[in-house]
């Protein structure tokens, strides 16, 4: 026993370097779409009441909780970072403190390729706890008794959204009642939950179009911030030929492993970063990327979300025969496109590679964390006028065109989204003549 531990300690040379000044809290706030929901959650569980009004219906879209990376990333992380781990541990000049070196020594990547994109335990907790808080806020609407007439839960044909739905239902009804819950058959390209998978034109013109990433490319190729970042990480690790891709991978793992670990420390790979600016550089790259692929960058991106908007209004309608409580478990791509369709977090400038220093509303760390969620709640009021409350990340948000700090009339909301309700999805998503013939 003594021998074992002595050898472990003595194999790492005494370091004279200080530890990274970045705290776990600081790191957790700059992880873009890998941000764990605990950073965003609202722990105030007070019921949300309005005088002379009662919450009667709810419609909600929820991103799955914290997950594993995809297969390609898992393999790359094991291979590439395994190699860099060896270099770091075998170089006495590495500028990390003793504790960071010890952590680097015991590091191995826990996710297996067979479990690609699976929801992780912390992801289950995120959904369970979210459901519990929503139920406390709307006790009469989110009853603890399940019935198919009252509740609709739907997920896409993926493990992570299925497990997210089950975790959410566990939070509402308890584990023992889970088997009572009935779900519609999941589809991979669900027309409401994942409309963009059916939008050929968006796939061609945006998702698979190199034009959509020009701003990201320009930033990476021309910004002096990238040079600074590389200099910092090459200095800390003493790996002189470290590429931008290698450093991106370190940021990625820093994100995943920090998200997975609720109580412990951040990932040892976060320690290659010594300044908040380095994290902000990656955050900016992610924001730029999502802005053009899933946000305001191209009109078609958010325009195509109209089937979800139409579904929302059908479900909120006081006279509708739809269940009163509808929850869709879906993906980042849906949440961001929906937020953009709603006009939320829209900056008054077009985001480009020059905007690192500009304060922006479109911040993926805030708006698209794991388990990000949007709710629309219909209130029936004594004045006979149905009204709607909109929430994102469990906080009230104002849809542009609705009054600030009060409920929005359903009729006002319908008027704002008049065009969306006409929703010619096939027309929006059809390829242009020229594209078809090319
Ligand atoms: C369900 O919705 C209908 C119509 O809005 C309403 O009359 C009813 O009270 C709602 N049920 C609950 C439990 O709120």
Short mmCIF file of C-alpha atoms and ligand atoms in Angstrom, two decimals:
data_model
loop_
_atom_site.label_atom_id
_atom_site.label_comp_id
_atom_site.label_asym_id
_atom_site.label_seq_id
_atom_site.Cartn_x
_atom_site.Cartn_y
_atom_site.Cartn_z
CA UNK A 1 0.00 0.00 0.00
CA UNK A 2 2.68 2.42 1.08
CA UNK A 3 4.76 1.48 -1.93
CA UNK A 4 1.96 2.07 -4.34
CA UNK A 5 1.19 5.54 -3.20
CA UNK A 6 4.74 6.61 -2.79
CA UNK A 7 5.46 5.61 -6.36
CA UNK A 8 2.45 7.50 -7.69
CA UNK A 9 3.47 10.70 -5.99
CA UNK A 10 7.13 10.43 -6.73
CA UNK A 11 6.53 9.90 -10.43
CA UNK A 12 5.32 13.49 -10.77
CA UNK A 13 8.13 15.97 -10.31
CA UNK A 14 7.57 18.83 -7.89
CA UNK A 15 6.04 21.69 -9.76
CA UNK A 16 6.96 25.27 -9.03
CA UNK A 17 4.13 26.64 -11.13
CA UNK A 18 0.88 28.07 -9.77
CA UNK A 19 -2.54 26.54 -10.45
CA UNK A 20 -4.90 28.08 -13.00
CA UNK A 21 -6.76 31.04 -11.48
CA UNK A 22 -10.01 29.95 -13.17
CA UNK A 23 -12.59 28.59 -10.73
CA UNK A 24 -15.18 25.96 -11.56
CA UNK A 25 -17.93 28.63 -11.41
CA UNK A 26 -16.06 30.76 -13.91
CA UNK A 27 -15.52 27.83 -16.27
CA UNK A 28 -19.11 26.60 -16.05
CA UNK A 29 -20.36 29.93 -17.32
CA UNK A 30 -18.49 29.79 -20.62
CA UNK A 31 -19.29 26.36 -22.01
CA UNK A 32 -21.71 27.30 -24.79
CA UNK A 33 -24.05 24.42 -25.63
CA UNK A 34 -22.19 22.16 -23.18
CA UNK A 35 -23.28 24.34 -20.27
CA UNK A 36 -24.87 22.20 -17.55
CA UNK A 37 -28.38 23.28 -16.64
CA UNK A 38 -27.47 23.88 -12.97
CA UNK A 39 -25.89 27.15 -14.13
CA UNK A 40 -29.18 28.32 -15.66
CA UNK A 41 -31.88 26.86 -13.40
CA UNK A 42 -34.20 29.07 -11.37
CA UNK A 43 -34.56 27.72 -7.85
CA UNK A 44 -37.49 29.98 -6.98
CA UNK A 45 -40.43 27.54 -6.94
CA UNK A 46 -43.18 29.98 -5.92
CA UNK A 47 -46.42 29.41 -7.83
CA UNK A 48 -46.79 31.90 -10.67
CA UNK A 49 -50.11 33.58 -10.10
CA UNK A 50 -51.94 36.51 -11.65
CA UNK A 51 -54.97 38.09 -10.10
CA UNK A 52 -58.30 36.81 -11.47
CA UNK A 53 -56.50 34.37 -13.77
CA UNK A 54 -55.86 30.62 -13.61
CA UNK A 55 -53.21 28.65 -15.51
CA UNK A 56 -55.07 26.09 -17.64
CA UNK A 57 -52.77 24.93 -20.39
CA UNK A 58 -49.05 24.54 -20.93
CA UNK A 59 -46.96 23.83 -24.03
CA UNK A 60 -43.26 23.28 -23.67
CA UNK A 61 -40.16 22.43 -25.69
CA UNK A 62 -37.22 21.03 -23.77
CA UNK A 63 -33.71 20.19 -24.92
CA UNK A 64 -32.39 16.86 -23.63
CA UNK A 65 -30.13 17.03 -20.59
CA UNK A 66 -26.35 16.67 -20.38
CA UNK A 67 -25.09 13.88 -22.62
CA UNK A 68 -22.05 12.05 -23.92
CA UNK A 69 -20.28 13.29 -27.05
CA UNK A 70 -20.86 11.62 -30.41
CA UNK A 71 -18.88 8.56 -31.49
CA UNK A 72 -16.38 10.45 -33.63
CA UNK A 73 -15.59 12.86 -30.82
CA UNK A 74 -15.26 10.09 -28.23
CA UNK A 75 -12.70 8.27 -30.35
CA UNK A 76 -10.83 11.45 -31.20
CA UNK A 77 -10.73 12.57 -27.57
CA UNK A 78 -9.33 9.22 -26.39
CA UNK A 79 -6.73 9.15 -29.12
CA UNK A 80 -5.59 12.74 -29.42
CA UNK A 81 -5.86 13.78 -25.79
CA UNK A 82 -4.40 10.48 -24.64
CA UNK A 83 -1.33 11.35 -26.64
CA UNK A 84 -1.13 14.89 -25.26
CA UNK A 85 -1.65 13.60 -21.74
CA UNK A 86 1.51 11.52 -22.16
CA UNK A 87 3.49 14.48 -23.43
CA UNK A 88 2.36 16.67 -20.55
CA UNK A 89 3.21 14.10 -17.90
CA UNK A 90 6.62 13.36 -19.33
CA UNK A 91 7.78 16.94 -19.56
CA UNK A 92 9.19 18.50 -16.34
CA UNK A 93 8.79 21.99 -17.81
CA UNK A 94 5.00 21.85 -18.07
CA UNK A 95 3.57 24.95 -16.43
CA UNK A 96 0.89 23.34 -14.30
CA UNK A 97 0.74 23.10 -10.53
CA UNK A 98 1.22 19.86 -8.61
CA UNK A 99 -2.51 19.28 -8.15
CA UNK A 100 -3.24 19.82 -11.84
CA UNK A 101 -0.52 17.36 -12.79
CA UNK A 102 -1.90 14.76 -10.38
CA UNK A 103 -5.34 15.21 -11.92
CA UNK A 104 -3.91 14.98 -15.41
CA UNK A 105 -2.19 11.75 -14.44
CA UNK A 106 -5.36 10.02 -13.29
CA UNK A 107 -7.38 11.29 -16.27
CA UNK A 108 -8.99 8.92 -18.73
CA UNK A 109 -12.07 9.61 -20.84
CA UNK A 110 -15.00 7.74 -19.34
CA UNK A 111 -17.46 7.73 -22.24
CA UNK A 112 -17.52 4.69 -24.53
CA UNK A 113 -18.26 4.91 -28.28
CA UNK A 114 -21.21 2.49 -27.84
CA UNK A 115 -22.82 5.07 -25.56
CA UNK A 116 -22.55 7.94 -27.99
CA UNK A 117 -24.78 10.87 -27.16
CA UNK A 118 -26.42 8.96 -24.29
CA UNK A 119 -27.94 10.99 -21.52
CA UNK A 120 -25.61 10.88 -18.48
CA UNK A 121 -26.80 10.62 -14.82
CA UNK A 122 -26.55 14.37 -14.28
CA UNK A 123 -28.74 14.82 -17.36
CA UNK A 124 -31.46 12.72 -15.70
CA UNK A 125 -31.27 14.88 -12.58
CA UNK A 126 -31.59 18.03 -14.66
CA UNK A 127 -34.93 16.86 -16.07
CA UNK A 128 -36.24 15.40 -12.81
CA UNK A 129 -35.54 18.61 -10.95
CA UNK A 130 -36.91 20.82 -13.71
CA UNK A 131 -40.21 18.87 -13.62
CA UNK A 132 -40.38 19.17 -9.84
CA UNK A 133 -39.94 22.93 -9.94
CA UNK A 134 -42.47 23.40 -12.77
CA UNK A 135 -44.98 21.33 -10.81
CA UNK A 136 -44.51 23.53 -7.75
CA UNK A 137 -45.07 26.65 -9.88
CA UNK A 138 -48.20 25.28 -11.56
CA UNK A 139 -49.62 22.74 -9.07
CA UNK A 140 -53.19 22.66 -10.40
CA UNK A 141 -52.07 22.30 -14.00
CA UNK A 142 -49.24 19.81 -13.49
CA UNK A 143 -51.03 17.34 -11.28
CA UNK A 144 -49.28 14.34 -9.78
CA UNK A 145 -51.84 12.04 -11.35
CA UNK A 146 -51.01 11.00 -14.84
CA UNK A 147 -53.71 10.71 -17.46
CA UNK A 148 -53.35 10.47 -21.19
CA UNK A 149 -56.18 12.94 -21.59
CA UNK A 150 -54.39 15.61 -19.62
CA UNK A 151 -50.76 15.02 -20.56
CA UNK A 152 -48.87 14.63 -23.82
CA UNK A 153 -45.17 13.76 -23.73
CA UNK A 154 -43.32 13.27 -26.97
CA UNK A 155 -39.65 12.72 -27.74
CA UNK A 156 -37.62 12.15 -30.91
CA UNK A 157 -36.30 8.69 -31.82
CA UNK A 158 -33.12 9.06 -29.75
CA UNK A 159 -31.96 7.61 -26.43
CA UNK A 160 -31.22 11.05 -24.94
CA UNK A 161 -34.69 12.53 -25.51
CA UNK A 162 -36.42 9.30 -24.44
CA UNK A 163 -34.45 9.26 -21.19
CA UNK A 164 -35.10 12.97 -20.76
CA UNK A 165 -38.86 12.41 -21.12
CA UNK A 166 -38.76 9.55 -18.61
CA UNK A 167 -36.72 11.58 -16.15
CA UNK A 168 -39.14 14.49 -16.47
CA UNK A 169 -42.09 12.16 -15.83
CA UNK A 170 -40.26 10.73 -12.83
CA UNK A 171 -40.09 14.26 -11.46
CA UNK A 172 -43.83 14.78 -12.01
CA UNK A 173 -45.31 11.43 -11.06
CA UNK A 174 -42.64 9.47 -9.22
CA UNK A 175 -40.64 6.49 -10.40
CA UNK A 176 -43.33 3.92 -9.55
CA UNK A 177 -45.84 5.49 -11.95
CA UNK A 178 -43.45 5.69 -14.87
CA UNK A 179 -44.86 2.61 -16.59
CA UNK A 180 -48.30 4.23 -16.83
CA UNK A 181 -47.07 7.00 -19.11
CA UNK A 182 -47.88 6.44 -22.77
CA UNK A 183 -45.85 8.07 -25.52
CA UNK A 184 -46.64 8.42 -29.22
CA UNK A 185 -44.20 6.44 -31.39
CA UNK A 186 -41.06 8.50 -31.74
CA UNK A 187 -39.77 9.48 -35.15
CA UNK A 188 -36.30 10.59 -36.10
CA UNK A 189 -37.50 13.41 -38.35
CA UNK A 190 -40.50 14.52 -36.36
CA UNK A 191 -42.33 17.31 -38.28
CA UNK A 192 -42.95 19.32 -35.09
CA UNK A 193 -40.12 18.34 -32.76
CA UNK A 194 -37.37 18.35 -35.36
CA UNK A 195 -38.82 20.07 -38.42
CA UNK A 196 -35.39 21.02 -39.82
CA UNK A 197 -34.58 17.40 -40.55
CA UNK A 198 -37.31 17.62 -43.18
CA UNK A 199 -36.27 20.96 -44.62
CA UNK A 200 -34.23 20.20 -47.74
CA UNK A 201 -33.65 23.80 -48.62
CA UNK A 202 -32.28 24.67 -45.16
CA UNK A 203 -30.02 21.61 -45.31
CA UNK A 204 -28.63 22.69 -48.67
CA UNK A 205 -28.48 26.42 -48.23
CA UNK A 206 -27.44 26.57 -44.57
CA UNK A 207 -26.55 23.39 -42.75
CA UNK A 208 -24.30 21.91 -45.42
CA UNK A 209 -23.31 25.16 -47.05
CA UNK A 210 -19.71 26.32 -46.46
CA UNK A 211 -20.99 29.89 -46.84
CA UNK A 212 -22.71 29.53 -43.48
CA UNK A 213 -19.41 29.21 -41.64
CA UNK A 214 -17.44 32.02 -43.32
CA UNK A 215 -17.63 34.24 -40.24
CA UNK A 216 -16.32 31.47 -38.01
CA UNK A 217 -13.55 30.74 -40.51
CA UNK A 218 -12.60 34.40 -40.80
CA UNK A 219 -12.39 34.76 -37.03
CA UNK A 220 -10.21 31.68 -36.63
CA UNK A 221 -7.98 32.66 -39.53
CA UNK A 222 -7.55 36.35 -38.83
CA UNK A 223 -8.13 37.18 -35.17
CA UNK A 224 -5.06 37.89 -33.04
CA UNK A 225 -7.06 36.40 -30.17
CA UNK A 226 -6.49 32.95 -31.66
CA UNK A 227 -2.73 33.49 -31.65
CA UNK A 228 -2.92 34.63 -28.03
CA UNK A 229 -4.97 31.58 -27.12
CA UNK A 230 -2.57 29.18 -28.81
CA UNK A 231 0.40 30.88 -27.18
CA UNK A 232 -1.20 30.49 -23.77
CA UNK A 233 -2.03 26.80 -24.16
CA UNK A 234 1.26 25.94 -25.83
CA UNK A 235 3.03 27.67 -22.95
CA UNK A 236 1.11 25.83 -20.25
CA UNK A 237 1.38 22.39 -21.86
CA UNK A 238 4.82 22.99 -23.39
CA UNK A 239 3.54 21.26 -26.52
CA UNK A 240 4.89 23.65 -29.12
CA UNK A 241 3.14 22.21 -32.16
CA UNK A 242 -0.33 22.14 -30.62
CA UNK A 243 -2.88 22.96 -33.32
CA UNK A 244 -6.06 24.98 -33.00
CA UNK A 245 -8.01 21.74 -33.46
CA UNK A 246 -6.17 20.15 -30.53
CA UNK A 247 -6.95 23.11 -28.32
CA UNK A 248 -10.61 23.05 -29.44
CA UNK A 249 -10.78 19.42 -28.41
CA UNK A 250 -9.43 20.36 -24.97
CA UNK A 251 -12.15 23.01 -24.64
CA UNK A 252 -14.75 20.43 -25.67
CA UNK A 253 -13.62 17.89 -23.08
CA UNK A 254 -13.33 20.64 -20.49
CA UNK A 255 -17.02 21.32 -21.20
CA UNK A 256 -18.31 17.77 -21.13
CA UNK A 257 -16.38 16.62 -18.08
CA UNK A 258 -17.20 19.75 -16.12
CA UNK A 259 -20.89 19.39 -16.99
CA UNK A 260 -20.87 15.72 -15.90
CA UNK A 261 -19.37 16.47 -12.53
CA UNK A 262 -21.90 18.31 -10.44
CA UNK A 263 -20.13 18.31 -7.11
CA UNK A 264 -16.48 17.74 -7.86
CA UNK A 265 -14.01 19.83 -9.71
CA UNK A 266 -13.82 20.88 -13.30
CA UNK A 267 -12.17 18.70 -15.93
CA UNK A 268 -8.35 18.56 -15.79
CA UNK A 269 -8.34 19.75 -19.40
CA UNK A 270 -9.80 23.10 -18.37
CA UNK A 271 -6.48 23.78 -16.65
CA UNK A 272 -4.70 24.34 -19.94
CA UNK A 273 -6.65 27.62 -20.04
CA UNK A 274 -5.47 30.36 -17.70
CA UNK A 275 -7.64 33.30 -18.68
CA UNK A 276 -11.37 33.90 -19.01
CA UNK A 277 -10.62 35.37 -22.42
CA UNK A 278 -9.53 31.97 -23.73
CA UNK A 279 -12.89 30.48 -22.76
CA UNK A 280 -14.65 33.49 -24.24
CA UNK A 281 -12.86 32.98 -27.56
CA UNK A 282 -14.37 29.51 -27.86
CA UNK A 283 -17.70 30.76 -26.63
CA UNK A 284 -17.66 33.41 -29.37
CA UNK A 285 -16.80 30.83 -32.05
CA UNK A 286 -19.70 28.67 -30.89
CA UNK A 287 -22.08 31.63 -30.80
CA UNK A 288 -21.07 32.67 -34.31
CA UNK A 289 -21.51 29.13 -35.58
CA UNK A 290 -24.96 28.66 -34.02
CA UNK A 291 -26.03 32.17 -35.04
CA UNK A 292 -25.63 31.19 -38.69
CA UNK A 293 -26.75 27.56 -38.54
CA UNK A 294 -29.60 27.74 -36.01
CA UNK A 295 -30.22 31.41 -35.28
CA UNK A 296 -30.73 34.76 -36.98
CA UNK A 297 -28.09 34.41 -39.71
CA UNK A 298 -30.46 33.19 -42.42
CA UNK A 299 -34.19 33.82 -42.65
CA UNK A 300 -35.08 30.28 -43.64
CA UNK A 301 -33.51 28.93 -40.46
CA UNK A 302 -36.13 30.42 -38.16
CA UNK A 303 -38.93 30.73 -40.71
CA UNK A 304 -39.09 26.94 -40.98
CA UNK A 305 -40.05 26.68 -37.28
CA UNK A 306 -43.67 27.58 -38.12
CA UNK A 307 -45.01 23.99 -37.72
CA UNK A 308 -44.01 24.17 -34.04
CA UNK A 309 -45.62 27.61 -33.66
CA UNK A 310 -48.80 26.33 -35.28
CA UNK A 311 -48.80 23.35 -32.95
CA UNK A 312 -48.32 25.67 -29.99
CA UNK A 313 -51.43 27.69 -30.81
CA UNK A 314 -53.51 24.59 -31.50
CA UNK A 315 -52.61 23.25 -28.09
CA UNK A 316 -53.13 26.51 -26.20
CA UNK A 317 -56.59 27.15 -27.68
CA UNK A 318 -59.03 27.04 -24.72
CA UNK A 319 -61.60 25.06 -26.74
CA UNK A 320 -59.13 22.57 -28.15
CA UNK A 321 -59.44 18.87 -27.47
CA UNK A 322 -55.68 18.51 -27.11
CA UNK A 323 -54.30 17.57 -23.70
CA UNK A 324 -53.77 20.57 -21.38
CA UNK A 325 -50.12 19.83 -20.74
CA UNK A 326 -47.82 19.16 -23.68
CA UNK A 327 -44.08 18.53 -23.36
CA UNK A 328 -41.74 17.93 -26.27
CA UNK A 329 -38.26 16.52 -25.61
CA UNK A 330 -35.98 17.54 -28.34
CA UNK A 331 -32.69 19.12 -29.40
CA UNK A 332 -30.60 22.26 -29.41
CA UNK A 333 -31.44 22.84 -33.09
CA UNK A 334 -35.14 23.10 -32.26
CA UNK A 335 -34.74 25.32 -29.21
CA UNK A 336 -32.52 27.84 -31.03
CA UNK A 337 -34.66 28.02 -34.15
CA UNK A 338 -37.77 28.44 -32.04
CA UNK A 339 -36.20 31.21 -29.93
CA UNK A 340 -35.23 32.98 -33.15
CA UNK A 341 -38.68 32.54 -34.65
CA UNK A 342 -40.06 34.14 -31.49
CA UNK A 343 -37.67 37.08 -31.89
CA UNK A 344 -35.96 36.48 -28.55
CA UNK A 345 -32.29 37.33 -27.90
CA UNK A 346 -32.06 39.18 -31.17
CA UNK A 347 -29.26 41.70 -31.37
CA UNK A 348 -29.68 44.93 -33.28
CA UNK A 349 -26.64 44.10 -35.40
CA UNK A 350 -25.71 41.14 -37.57
CA UNK A 351 -23.10 39.09 -35.73
CA UNK A 352 -19.78 38.86 -37.58
CA UNK A 353 -16.20 37.83 -36.87
CA UNK A 354 -15.45 41.41 -35.77
CA UNK A 355 -17.86 41.38 -32.84
CA UNK A 356 -15.91 39.60 -30.11
CA UNK A 357 -15.89 42.73 -27.94
CA UNK A 358 -19.52 43.68 -28.55
CA UNK A 359 -22.04 42.75 -25.91
CA UNK A 360 -24.53 40.36 -27.48
CA UNK A 361 -27.86 38.82 -26.53
CA UNK A 362 -27.33 35.72 -28.64
CA UNK A 363 -25.20 33.84 -26.11
CA UNK A 364 -25.46 30.07 -26.38
CA UNK A 365 -24.08 29.56 -22.85
CA UNK A 366 -27.20 31.32 -21.59
CA UNK A 367 -29.89 30.40 -24.09
CA UNK A 368 -28.92 26.88 -25.18
CA UNK A 369 -27.49 25.03 -22.16
CA UNK A 370 -28.33 21.34 -21.74
CA UNK A 371 -32.01 20.95 -20.73
CA UNK A 372 -32.81 24.46 -22.02
CA UNK A 373 -36.55 24.90 -21.99
CA UNK A 374 -39.36 27.11 -23.23
CA UNK A 375 -42.90 27.21 -21.84
CA UNK A 376 -46.08 28.89 -22.96
CA UNK A 377 -48.80 28.89 -20.30
CA UNK A 378 -52.39 29.79 -21.05
CA UNK A 379 -54.29 31.58 -18.31
CA UNK A 380 -58.07 31.85 -18.27
CA UNK A 381 -59.15 35.10 -16.67
CA UNK A 382 -62.34 36.46 -15.17
CA UNK A 383 -62.53 39.15 -17.85
CA UNK A 384 -62.99 36.36 -20.39
CA UNK A 385 -59.78 37.24 -22.21
CA UNK A 386 -57.35 34.28 -22.45
CA UNK A 387 -53.75 35.34 -21.78
CA UNK A 388 -50.34 33.78 -22.18
CA UNK A 389 -47.16 33.69 -20.11
CA UNK A 390 -43.88 32.83 -21.84
CA UNK A 391 -40.86 31.43 -20.01
CA UNK A 392 -37.37 30.46 -21.05
CA UNK A 393 -34.91 28.81 -18.64
CA UNK A 394 -37.68 29.11 -16.01
CA UNK A 395 -37.73 32.90 -16.23
CA UNK A 396 -40.43 35.10 -17.71
CA UNK A 397 -39.53 36.50 -21.12
CA UNK A 398 -41.37 39.05 -23.24
CA UNK A 399 -42.14 38.20 -26.84
CA UNK A 400 -41.49 41.31 -28.97
CA UNK A 401 -44.90 42.89 -29.54
CA UNK A 402 -46.30 41.74 -26.19
CA UNK A 403 -46.49 44.06 -23.16
CA UNK A 404 -43.52 43.94 -20.75
CA UNK A 405 -44.09 42.59 -17.25
CA UNK A 406 -47.60 41.29 -17.76
CA UNK A 407 -49.45 38.49 -19.48
CA UNK A 408 -49.87 38.74 -23.24
CA UNK A 409 -53.35 38.37 -24.69
CA UNK A 410 -53.70 35.21 -26.73
CA UNK A 411 -55.24 37.36 -29.47
CA UNK A 412 -52.19 39.67 -29.49
CA UNK A 413 -49.86 36.71 -29.72
CA UNK A 414 -51.88 35.20 -32.57
CA UNK A 415 -51.66 38.49 -34.38
CA UNK A 416 -47.87 38.66 -33.95
CA UNK A 417 -47.55 35.17 -35.43
CA UNK A 418 -50.27 35.54 -38.06
CA UNK A 419 -47.90 34.59 -40.88
CA UNK A 420 -46.46 31.64 -38.95
CA UNK A 421 -49.95 30.26 -38.58
CA UNK A 422 -50.33 30.12 -42.34
CA UNK A 423 -47.15 28.02 -42.38
CA UNK A 424 -46.39 26.67 -45.82
CA UNK A 425 -43.55 24.41 -44.67
CA UNK A 426 -43.17 22.62 -47.99
CA UNK A 427 -43.08 25.94 -49.82
CA UNK A 428 -40.41 27.29 -47.43
CA UNK A 429 -38.30 24.17 -47.60
CA UNK A 430 -38.51 23.31 -51.26
CA UNK A 431 -35.34 23.76 -53.26
CA UNK A 432 -35.17 26.58 -55.77
CA UNK A 433 -35.46 25.60 -59.40
CA UNK A 434 -31.82 26.52 -60.00
CA UNK A 435 -30.61 24.39 -57.10
CA UNK A 436 -32.55 21.40 -58.28
CA UNK A 437 -31.11 21.56 -61.72
CA UNK A 438 -27.55 22.25 -60.57
C1 LIG B 1 -57.84 22.18 -19.29
O1 LIG B 1 -58.18 23.18 -20.23
C2 LIG B 1 -59.56 23.55 -20.27
C3 LIG B 1 -59.71 24.58 -21.38
O2 LIG B 1 -58.74 25.58 -21.32
C4 LIG B 1 -59.97 24.10 -18.90
O3 LIG B 1 -61.34 24.40 -18.92
C5 LIG B 1 -59.65 23.06 -17.83
O4 LIG B 1 -59.94 23.59 -16.56
C6 LIG B 1 -58.18 22.69 -17.90
N1 LIG B 1 -57.83 21.69 -16.89
C7 LIG B 1 -57.02 21.95 -15.89
C8 LIG B 1 -56.74 20.84 -14.94
O5 LIG B 1 -56.50 23.05 -15.73
#
